JSON list of C-alpha atoms in Angstrom, two decimals:
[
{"chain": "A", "resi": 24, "resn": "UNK", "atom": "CA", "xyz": [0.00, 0.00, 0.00]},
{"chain": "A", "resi": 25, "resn": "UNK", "atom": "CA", "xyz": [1.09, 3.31, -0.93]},
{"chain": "A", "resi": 26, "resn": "UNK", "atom": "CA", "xyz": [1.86, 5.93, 1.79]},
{"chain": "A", "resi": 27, "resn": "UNK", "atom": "CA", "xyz": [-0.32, 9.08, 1.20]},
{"chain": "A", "resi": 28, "resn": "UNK", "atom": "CA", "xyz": [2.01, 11.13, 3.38]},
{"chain": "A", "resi": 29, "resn": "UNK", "atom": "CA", "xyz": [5.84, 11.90, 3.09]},
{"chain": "A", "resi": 30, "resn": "UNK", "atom": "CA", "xyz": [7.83, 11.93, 6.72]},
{"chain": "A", "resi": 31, "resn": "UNK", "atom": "CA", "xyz": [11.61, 12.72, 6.11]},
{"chain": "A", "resi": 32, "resn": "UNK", "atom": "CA", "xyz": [14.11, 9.34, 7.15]},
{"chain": "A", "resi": 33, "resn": "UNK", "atom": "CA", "xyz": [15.28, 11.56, 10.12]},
{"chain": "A", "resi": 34, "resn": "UNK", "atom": "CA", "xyz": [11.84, 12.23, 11.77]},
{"chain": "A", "resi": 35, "resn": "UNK", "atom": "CA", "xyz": [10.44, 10.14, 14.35]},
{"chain": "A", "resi": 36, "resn": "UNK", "atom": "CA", "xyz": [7.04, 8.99, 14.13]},
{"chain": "A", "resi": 37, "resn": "UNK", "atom": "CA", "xyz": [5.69, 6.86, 17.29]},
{"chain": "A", "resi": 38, "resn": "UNK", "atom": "CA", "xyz": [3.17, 3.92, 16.98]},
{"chain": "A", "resi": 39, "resn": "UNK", "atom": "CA", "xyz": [-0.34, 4.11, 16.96]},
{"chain": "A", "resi": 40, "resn": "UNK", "atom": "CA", "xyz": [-0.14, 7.80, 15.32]},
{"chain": "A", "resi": 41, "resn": "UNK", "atom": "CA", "xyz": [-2.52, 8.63, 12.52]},
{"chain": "A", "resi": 42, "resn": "UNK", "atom": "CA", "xyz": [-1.68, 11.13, 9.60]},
{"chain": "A", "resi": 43, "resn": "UNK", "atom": "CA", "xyz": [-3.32, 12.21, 6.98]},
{"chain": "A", "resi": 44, "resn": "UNK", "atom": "CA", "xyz": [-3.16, 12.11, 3.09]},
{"chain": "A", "resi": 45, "resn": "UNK", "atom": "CA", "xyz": [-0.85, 14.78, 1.65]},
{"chain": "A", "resi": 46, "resn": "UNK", "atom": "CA", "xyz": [1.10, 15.91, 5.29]},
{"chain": "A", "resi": 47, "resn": "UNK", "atom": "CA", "xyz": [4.87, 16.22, 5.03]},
{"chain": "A", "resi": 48, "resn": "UNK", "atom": "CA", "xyz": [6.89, 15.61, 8.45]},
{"chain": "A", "resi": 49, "resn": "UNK", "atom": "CA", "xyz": [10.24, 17.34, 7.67]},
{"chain": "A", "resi": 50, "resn": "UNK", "atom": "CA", "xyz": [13.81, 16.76, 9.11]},
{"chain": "A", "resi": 51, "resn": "UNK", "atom": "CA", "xyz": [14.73, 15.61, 12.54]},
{"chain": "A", "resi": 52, "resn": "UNK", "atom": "CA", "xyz": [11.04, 16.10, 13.71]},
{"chain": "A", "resi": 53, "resn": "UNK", "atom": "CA", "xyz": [9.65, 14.01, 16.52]},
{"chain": "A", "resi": 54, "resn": "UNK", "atom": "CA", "xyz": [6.12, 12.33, 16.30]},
{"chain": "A", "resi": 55, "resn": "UNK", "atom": "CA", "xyz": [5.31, 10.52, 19.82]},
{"chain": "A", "resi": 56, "resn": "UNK", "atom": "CA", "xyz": [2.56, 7.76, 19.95]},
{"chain": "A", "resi": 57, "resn": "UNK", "atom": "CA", "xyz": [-1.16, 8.34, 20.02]},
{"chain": "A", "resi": 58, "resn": "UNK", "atom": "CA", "xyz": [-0.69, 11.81, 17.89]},
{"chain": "A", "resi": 59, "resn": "UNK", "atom": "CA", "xyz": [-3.40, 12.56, 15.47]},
{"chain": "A", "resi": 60, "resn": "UNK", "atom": "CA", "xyz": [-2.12, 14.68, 12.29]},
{"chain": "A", "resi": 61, "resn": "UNK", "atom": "CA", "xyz": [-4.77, 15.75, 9.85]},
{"chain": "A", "resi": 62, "resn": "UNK", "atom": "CA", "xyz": [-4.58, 15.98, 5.90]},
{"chain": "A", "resi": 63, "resn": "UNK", "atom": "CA", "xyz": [-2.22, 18.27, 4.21]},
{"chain": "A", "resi": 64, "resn": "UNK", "atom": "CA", "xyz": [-0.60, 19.40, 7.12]},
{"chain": "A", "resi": 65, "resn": "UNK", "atom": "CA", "xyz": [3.14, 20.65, 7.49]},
{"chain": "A", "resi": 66, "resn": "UNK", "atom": "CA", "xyz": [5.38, 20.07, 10.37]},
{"chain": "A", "resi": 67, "resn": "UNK", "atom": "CA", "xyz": [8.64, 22.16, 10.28]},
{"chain": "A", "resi": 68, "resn": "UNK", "atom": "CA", "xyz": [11.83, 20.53, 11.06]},
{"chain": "A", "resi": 69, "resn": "UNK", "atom": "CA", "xyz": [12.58, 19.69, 14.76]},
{"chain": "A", "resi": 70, "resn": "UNK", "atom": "CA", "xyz": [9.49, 19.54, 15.36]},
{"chain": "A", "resi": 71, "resn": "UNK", "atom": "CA", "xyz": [8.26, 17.83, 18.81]},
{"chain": "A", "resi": 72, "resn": "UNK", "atom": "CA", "xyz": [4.56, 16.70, 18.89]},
{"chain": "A", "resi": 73, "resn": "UNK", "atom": "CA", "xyz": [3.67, 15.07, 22.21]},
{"chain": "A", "resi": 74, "resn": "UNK", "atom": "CA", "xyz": [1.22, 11.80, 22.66]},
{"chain": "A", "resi": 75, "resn": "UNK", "atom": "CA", "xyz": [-2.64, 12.66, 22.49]},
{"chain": "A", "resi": 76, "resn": "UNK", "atom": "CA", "xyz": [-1.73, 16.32, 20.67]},
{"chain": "A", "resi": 77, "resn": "UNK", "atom": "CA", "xyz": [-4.49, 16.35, 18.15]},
{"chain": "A", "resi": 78, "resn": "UNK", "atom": "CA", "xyz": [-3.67, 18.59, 14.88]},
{"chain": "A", "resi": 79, "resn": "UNK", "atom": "CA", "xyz": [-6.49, 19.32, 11.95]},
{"chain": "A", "resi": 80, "resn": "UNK", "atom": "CA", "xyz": [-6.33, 19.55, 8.64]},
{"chain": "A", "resi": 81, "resn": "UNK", "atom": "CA", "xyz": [-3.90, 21.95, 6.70]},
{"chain": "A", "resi": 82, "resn": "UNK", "atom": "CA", "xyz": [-2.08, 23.07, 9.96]},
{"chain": "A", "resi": 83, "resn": "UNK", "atom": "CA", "xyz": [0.91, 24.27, 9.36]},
{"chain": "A", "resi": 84, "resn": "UNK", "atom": "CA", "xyz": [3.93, 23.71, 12.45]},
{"chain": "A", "resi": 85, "resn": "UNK", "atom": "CA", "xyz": [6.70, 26.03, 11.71]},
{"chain": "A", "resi": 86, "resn": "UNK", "atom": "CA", "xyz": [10.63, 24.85, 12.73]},
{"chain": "A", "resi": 87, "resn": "UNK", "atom": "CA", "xyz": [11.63, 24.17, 16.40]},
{"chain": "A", "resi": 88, "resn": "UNK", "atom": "CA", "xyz": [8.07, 24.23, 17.44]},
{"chain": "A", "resi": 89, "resn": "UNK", "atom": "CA", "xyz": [7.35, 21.95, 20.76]},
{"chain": "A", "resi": 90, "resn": "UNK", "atom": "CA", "xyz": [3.34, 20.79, 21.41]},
{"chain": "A", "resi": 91, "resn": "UNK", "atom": "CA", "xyz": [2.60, 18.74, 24.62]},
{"chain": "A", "resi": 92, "resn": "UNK", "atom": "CA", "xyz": [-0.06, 16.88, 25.87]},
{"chain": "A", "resi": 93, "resn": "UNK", "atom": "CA", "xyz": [-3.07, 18.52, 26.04]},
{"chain": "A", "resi": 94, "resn": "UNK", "atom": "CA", "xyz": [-2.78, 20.67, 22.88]},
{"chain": "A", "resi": 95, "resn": "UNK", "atom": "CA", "xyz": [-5.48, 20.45, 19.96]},
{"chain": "A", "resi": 96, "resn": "UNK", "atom": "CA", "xyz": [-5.05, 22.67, 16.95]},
{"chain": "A", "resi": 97, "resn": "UNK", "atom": "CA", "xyz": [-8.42, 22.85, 15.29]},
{"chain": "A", "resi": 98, "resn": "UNK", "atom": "CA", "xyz": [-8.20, 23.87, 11.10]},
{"chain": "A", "resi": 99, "resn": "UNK", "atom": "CA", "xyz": [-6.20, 26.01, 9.23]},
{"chain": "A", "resi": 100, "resn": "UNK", "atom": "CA", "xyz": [-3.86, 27.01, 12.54]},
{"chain": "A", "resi": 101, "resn": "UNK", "atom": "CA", "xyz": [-0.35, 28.35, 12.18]},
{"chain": "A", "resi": 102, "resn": "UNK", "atom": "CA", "xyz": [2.18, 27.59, 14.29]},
{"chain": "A", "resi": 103, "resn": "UNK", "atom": "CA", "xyz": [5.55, 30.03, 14.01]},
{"chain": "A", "resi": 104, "resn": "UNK", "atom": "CA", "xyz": [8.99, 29.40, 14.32]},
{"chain": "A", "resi": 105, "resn": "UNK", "atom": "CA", "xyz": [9.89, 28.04, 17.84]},
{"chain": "A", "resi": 106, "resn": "UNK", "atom": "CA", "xyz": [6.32, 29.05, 19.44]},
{"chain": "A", "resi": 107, "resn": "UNK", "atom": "CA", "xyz": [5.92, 26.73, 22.64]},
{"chain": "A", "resi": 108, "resn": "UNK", "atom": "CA", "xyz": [3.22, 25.17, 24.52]},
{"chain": "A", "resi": 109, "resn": "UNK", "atom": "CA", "xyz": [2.95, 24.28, 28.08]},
{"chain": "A", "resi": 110, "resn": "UNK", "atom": "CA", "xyz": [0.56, 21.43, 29.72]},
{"chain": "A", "resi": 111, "resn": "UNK", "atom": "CA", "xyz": [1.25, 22.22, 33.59]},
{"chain": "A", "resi": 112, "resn": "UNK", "atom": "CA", "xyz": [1.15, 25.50, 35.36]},
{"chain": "A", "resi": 113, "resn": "UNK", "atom": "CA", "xyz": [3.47, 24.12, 38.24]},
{"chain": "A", "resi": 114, "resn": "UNK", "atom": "CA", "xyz": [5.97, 21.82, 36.73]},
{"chain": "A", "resi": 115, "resn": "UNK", "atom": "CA", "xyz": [8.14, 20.44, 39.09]},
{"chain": "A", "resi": 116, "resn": "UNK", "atom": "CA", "xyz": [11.32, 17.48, 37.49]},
{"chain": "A", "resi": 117, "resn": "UNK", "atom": "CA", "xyz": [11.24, 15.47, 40.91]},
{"chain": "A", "resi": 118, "resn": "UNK", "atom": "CA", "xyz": [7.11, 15.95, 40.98]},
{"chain": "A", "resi": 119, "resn": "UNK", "atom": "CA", "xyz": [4.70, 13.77, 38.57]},
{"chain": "A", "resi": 120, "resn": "UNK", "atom": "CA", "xyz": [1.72, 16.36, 37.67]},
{"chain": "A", "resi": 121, "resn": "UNK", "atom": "CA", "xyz": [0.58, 13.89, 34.94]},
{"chain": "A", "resi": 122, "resn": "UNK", "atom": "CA", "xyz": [-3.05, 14.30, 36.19]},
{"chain": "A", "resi": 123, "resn": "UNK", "atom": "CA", "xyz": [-2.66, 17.87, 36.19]},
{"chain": "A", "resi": 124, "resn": "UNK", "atom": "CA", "xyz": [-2.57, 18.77, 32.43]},
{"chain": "A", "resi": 125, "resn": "UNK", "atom": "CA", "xyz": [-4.55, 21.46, 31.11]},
{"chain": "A", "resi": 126, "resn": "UNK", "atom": "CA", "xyz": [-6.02, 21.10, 27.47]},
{"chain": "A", "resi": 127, "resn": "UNK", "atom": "CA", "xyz": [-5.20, 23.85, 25.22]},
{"chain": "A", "resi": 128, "resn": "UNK", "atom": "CA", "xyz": [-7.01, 24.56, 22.16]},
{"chain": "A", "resi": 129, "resn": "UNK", "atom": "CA", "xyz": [-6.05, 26.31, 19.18]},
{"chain": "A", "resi": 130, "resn": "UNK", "atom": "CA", "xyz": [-9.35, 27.21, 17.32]},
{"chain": "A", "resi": 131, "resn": "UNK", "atom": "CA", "xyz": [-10.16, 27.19, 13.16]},
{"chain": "A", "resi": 132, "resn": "UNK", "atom": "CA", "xyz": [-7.72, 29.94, 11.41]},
{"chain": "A", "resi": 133, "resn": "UNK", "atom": "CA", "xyz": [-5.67, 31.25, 14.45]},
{"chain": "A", "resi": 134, "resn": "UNK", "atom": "CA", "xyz": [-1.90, 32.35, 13.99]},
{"chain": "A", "resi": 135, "resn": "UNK", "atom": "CA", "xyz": [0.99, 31.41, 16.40]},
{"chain": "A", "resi": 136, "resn": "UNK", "atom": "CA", "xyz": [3.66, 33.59, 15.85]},
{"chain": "A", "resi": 137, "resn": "UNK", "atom": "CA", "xyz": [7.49, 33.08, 16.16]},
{"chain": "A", "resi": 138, "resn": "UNK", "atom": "CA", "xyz": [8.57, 32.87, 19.61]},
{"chain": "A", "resi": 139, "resn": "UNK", "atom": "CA", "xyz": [5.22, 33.18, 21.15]},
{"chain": "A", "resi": 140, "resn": "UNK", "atom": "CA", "xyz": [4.32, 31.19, 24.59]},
{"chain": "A", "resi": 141, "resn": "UNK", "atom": "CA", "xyz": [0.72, 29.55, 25.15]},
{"chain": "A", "resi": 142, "resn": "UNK", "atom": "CA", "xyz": [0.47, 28.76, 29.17]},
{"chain": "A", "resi": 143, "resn": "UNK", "atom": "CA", "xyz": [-2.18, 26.03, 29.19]},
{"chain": "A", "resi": 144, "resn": "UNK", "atom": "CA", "xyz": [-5.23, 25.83, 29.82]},
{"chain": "A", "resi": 145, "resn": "UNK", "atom": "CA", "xyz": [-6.88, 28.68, 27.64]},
{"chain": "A", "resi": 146, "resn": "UNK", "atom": "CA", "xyz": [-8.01, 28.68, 24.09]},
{"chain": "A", "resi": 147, "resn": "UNK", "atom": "CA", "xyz": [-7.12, 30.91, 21.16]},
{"chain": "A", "resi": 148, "resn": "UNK", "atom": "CA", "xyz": [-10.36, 32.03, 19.71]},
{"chain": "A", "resi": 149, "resn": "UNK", "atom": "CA", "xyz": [-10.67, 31.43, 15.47]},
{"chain": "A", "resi": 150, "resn": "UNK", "atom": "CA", "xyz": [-8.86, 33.44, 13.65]},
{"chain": "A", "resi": 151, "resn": "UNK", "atom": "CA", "xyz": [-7.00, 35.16, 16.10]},
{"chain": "A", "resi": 152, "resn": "UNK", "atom": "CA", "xyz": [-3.72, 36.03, 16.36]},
{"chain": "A", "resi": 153, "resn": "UNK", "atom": "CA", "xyz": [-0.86, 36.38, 18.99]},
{"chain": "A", "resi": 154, "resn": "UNK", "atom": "CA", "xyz": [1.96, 38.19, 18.13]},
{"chain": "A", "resi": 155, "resn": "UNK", "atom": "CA", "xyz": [5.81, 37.05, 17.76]},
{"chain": "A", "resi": 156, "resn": "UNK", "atom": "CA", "xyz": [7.26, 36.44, 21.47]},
{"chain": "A", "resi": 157, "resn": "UNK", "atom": "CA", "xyz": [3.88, 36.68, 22.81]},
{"chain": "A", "resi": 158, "resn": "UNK", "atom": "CA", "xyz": [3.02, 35.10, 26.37]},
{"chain": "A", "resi": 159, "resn": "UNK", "atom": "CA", "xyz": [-0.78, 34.41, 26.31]},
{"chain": "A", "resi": 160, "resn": "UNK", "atom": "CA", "xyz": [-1.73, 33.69, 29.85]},
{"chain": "A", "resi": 161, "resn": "UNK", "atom": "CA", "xyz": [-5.48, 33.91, 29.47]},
{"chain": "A", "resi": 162, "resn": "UNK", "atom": "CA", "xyz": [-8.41, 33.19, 26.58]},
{"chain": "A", "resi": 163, "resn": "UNK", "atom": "CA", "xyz": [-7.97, 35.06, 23.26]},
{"chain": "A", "resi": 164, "resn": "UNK", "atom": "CA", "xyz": [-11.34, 36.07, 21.48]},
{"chain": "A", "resi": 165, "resn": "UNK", "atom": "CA", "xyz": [-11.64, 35.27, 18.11]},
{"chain": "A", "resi": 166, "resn": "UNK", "atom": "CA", "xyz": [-9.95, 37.62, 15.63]},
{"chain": "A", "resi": 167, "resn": "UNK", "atom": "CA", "xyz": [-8.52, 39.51, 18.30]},
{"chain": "A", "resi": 168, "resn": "UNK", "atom": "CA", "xyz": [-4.48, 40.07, 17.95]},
{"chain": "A", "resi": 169, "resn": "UNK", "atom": "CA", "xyz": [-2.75, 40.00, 20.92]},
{"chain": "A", "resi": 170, "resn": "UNK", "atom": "CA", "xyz": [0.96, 41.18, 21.73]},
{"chain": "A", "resi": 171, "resn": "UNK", "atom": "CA", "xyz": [3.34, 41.45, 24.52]},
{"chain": "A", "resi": 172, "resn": "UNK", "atom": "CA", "xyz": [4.29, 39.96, 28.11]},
{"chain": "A", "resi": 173, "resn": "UNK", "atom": "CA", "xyz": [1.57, 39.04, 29.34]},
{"chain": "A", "resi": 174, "resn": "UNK", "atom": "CA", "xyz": [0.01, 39.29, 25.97]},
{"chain": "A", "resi": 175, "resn": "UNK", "atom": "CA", "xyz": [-2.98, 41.95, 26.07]},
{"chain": "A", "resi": 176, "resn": "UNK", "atom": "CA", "xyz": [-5.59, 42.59, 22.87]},
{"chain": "A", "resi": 177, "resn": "UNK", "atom": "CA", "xyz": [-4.25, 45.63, 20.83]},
{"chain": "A", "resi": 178, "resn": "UNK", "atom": "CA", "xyz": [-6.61, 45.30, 17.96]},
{"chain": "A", "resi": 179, "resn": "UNK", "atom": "CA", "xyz": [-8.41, 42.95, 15.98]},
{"chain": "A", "resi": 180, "resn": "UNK", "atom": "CA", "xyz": [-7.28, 40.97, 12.38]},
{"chain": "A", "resi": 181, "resn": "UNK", "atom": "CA", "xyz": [-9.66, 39.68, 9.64]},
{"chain": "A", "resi": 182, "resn": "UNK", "atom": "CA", "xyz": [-9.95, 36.25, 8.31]},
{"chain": "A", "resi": 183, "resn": "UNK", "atom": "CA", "xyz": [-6.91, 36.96, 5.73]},
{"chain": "A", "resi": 184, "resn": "UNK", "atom": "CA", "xyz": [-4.52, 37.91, 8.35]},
{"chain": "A", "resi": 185, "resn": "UNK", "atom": "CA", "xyz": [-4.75, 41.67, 8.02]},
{"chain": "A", "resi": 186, "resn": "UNK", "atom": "CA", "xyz": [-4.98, 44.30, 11.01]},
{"chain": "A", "resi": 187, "resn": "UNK", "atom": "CA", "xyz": [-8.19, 45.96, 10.66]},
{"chain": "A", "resi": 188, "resn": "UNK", "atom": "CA", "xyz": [-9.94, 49.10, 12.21]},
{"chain": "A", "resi": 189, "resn": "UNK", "atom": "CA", "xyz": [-13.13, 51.28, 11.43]},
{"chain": "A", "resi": 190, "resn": "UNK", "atom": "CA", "xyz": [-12.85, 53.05, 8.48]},
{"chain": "A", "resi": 191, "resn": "UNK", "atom": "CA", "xyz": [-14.74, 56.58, 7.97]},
{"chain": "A", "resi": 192, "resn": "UNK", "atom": "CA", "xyz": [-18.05, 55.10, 7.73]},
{"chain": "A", "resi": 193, "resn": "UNK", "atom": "CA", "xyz": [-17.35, 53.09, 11.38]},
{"chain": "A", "resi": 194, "resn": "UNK", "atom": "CA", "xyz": [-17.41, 50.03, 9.70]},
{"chain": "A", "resi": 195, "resn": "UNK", "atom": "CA", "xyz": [-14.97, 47.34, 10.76]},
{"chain": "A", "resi": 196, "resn": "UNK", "atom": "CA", "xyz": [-13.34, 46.83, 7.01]},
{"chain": "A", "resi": 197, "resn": "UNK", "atom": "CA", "xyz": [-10.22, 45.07, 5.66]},
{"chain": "A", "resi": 198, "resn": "UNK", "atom": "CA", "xyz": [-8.41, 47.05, 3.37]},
{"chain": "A", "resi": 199, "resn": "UNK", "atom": "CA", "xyz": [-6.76, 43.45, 1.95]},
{"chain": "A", "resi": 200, "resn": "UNK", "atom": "CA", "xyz": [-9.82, 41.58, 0.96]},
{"chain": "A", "resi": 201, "resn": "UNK", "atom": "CA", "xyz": [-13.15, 43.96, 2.40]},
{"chain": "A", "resi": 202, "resn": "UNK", "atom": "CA", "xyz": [-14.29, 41.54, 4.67]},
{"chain": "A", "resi": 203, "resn": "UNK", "atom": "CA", "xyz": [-16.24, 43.18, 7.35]},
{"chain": "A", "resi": 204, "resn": "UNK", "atom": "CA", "xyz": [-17.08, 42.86, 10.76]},
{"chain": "A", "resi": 205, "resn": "UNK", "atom": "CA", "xyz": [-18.81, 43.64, 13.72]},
{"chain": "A", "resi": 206, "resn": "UNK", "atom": "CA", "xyz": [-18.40, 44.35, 17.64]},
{"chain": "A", "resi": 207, "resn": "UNK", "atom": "CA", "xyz": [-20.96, 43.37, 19.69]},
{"chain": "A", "resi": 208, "resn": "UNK", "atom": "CA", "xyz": [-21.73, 42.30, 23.57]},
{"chain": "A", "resi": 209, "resn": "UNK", "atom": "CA", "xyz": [-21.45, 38.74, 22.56]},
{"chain": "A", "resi": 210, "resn": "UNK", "atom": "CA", "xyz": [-17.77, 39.53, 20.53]},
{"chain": "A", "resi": 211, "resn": "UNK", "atom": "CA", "xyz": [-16.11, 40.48, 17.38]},
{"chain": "A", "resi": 212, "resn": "UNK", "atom": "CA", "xyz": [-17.39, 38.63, 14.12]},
{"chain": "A", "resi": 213, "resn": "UNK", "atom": "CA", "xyz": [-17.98, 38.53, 10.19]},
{"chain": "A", "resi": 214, "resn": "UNK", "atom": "CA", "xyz": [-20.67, 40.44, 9.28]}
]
């Protein structure tokens, strides 16, 4: 039988893990057992996906990126260079917190950037984005781009990436691609 996915001959993939047609696993990569990898997805090299991380389809992992237990990346995520996930907020070498991982989840469309730190436990909203060297220590909202240490909302991005803001009319518009959006008490959306 044909493999329908291409893993370099210096990766590492565990037993039991499942990857989808059309995903490349690049060199020196790491894939631990009982990882789920979706269709068309590209892990960087040195790459180090944890047992029970579950990716999507068309997620792309970016060089030197590390994902632990815990983490699911939903869709169309993007992982930069080097970004890192935690799965215990008190990690001790001589203590086993096994039992005390917190899930993380990456939601449809959201951007990692390089550098960037995701404390666990919280989820980045669709679409969003948290800038490069980023330390998210609570929830992002979808399409909101965070920055910074602790990372705090300085604006909000549209579906294609792009920073947007009201234009003249008030209108949430993306100059890129003229999405637009609103704000409301229940978030920020497409319109």
């Amino acid at each position: 039988m044909e493999q329908k996915y291409k893993v370099d001959k210096t990766s590492i993939v565990g037993e039991n893990v499942q990857i989808g047609e059309g995903t490349r696993i690049w060199q020196f990569s790491n894939i631990m057992s009982g990882v789920t990898i979706g269709e068309n997805c590209n892990i960087g090299q040195n790459a180090f996906i944890e047992s029970g991380v579950a990716l999507g389809n068309h997620v792309t992992v970016k060089n030197n990126v590390a994902l632990y237990s815990g983490v699911t990346c939903e869709d169309d995520v993007f992982l930069g260079p080097n970004c890192v996930f935690t799965n215990v907020l008190t990690p001790r070498s001589f203590i086993s917190r096994k039992n005390e991982y917190l899930p993380t989840l990456v939601k449809r469309g959201a951007t990692i950037c390089a550098n960037a730190t995701i404390v666990c436990g919280h989820t980045i909203g669709e679409y969003a984005m948290v800038g490069a060297g980023a330390v998210v220590t609570k929830n992002v909202q979808p399409y909101t781009l965070v920055v910074g240490n602790p990372a705090e909302k300085i604006g909000y991005v549209c579906q294609c990436g792009e920073r947007i803001a009201k234009d003249d009319s008030g209108v949430y518009r993306c100059k890129r691609c003229g999405k637009t959006y609103e704000e409301t008490e229940s978030g920020f959306s497409e319109k």
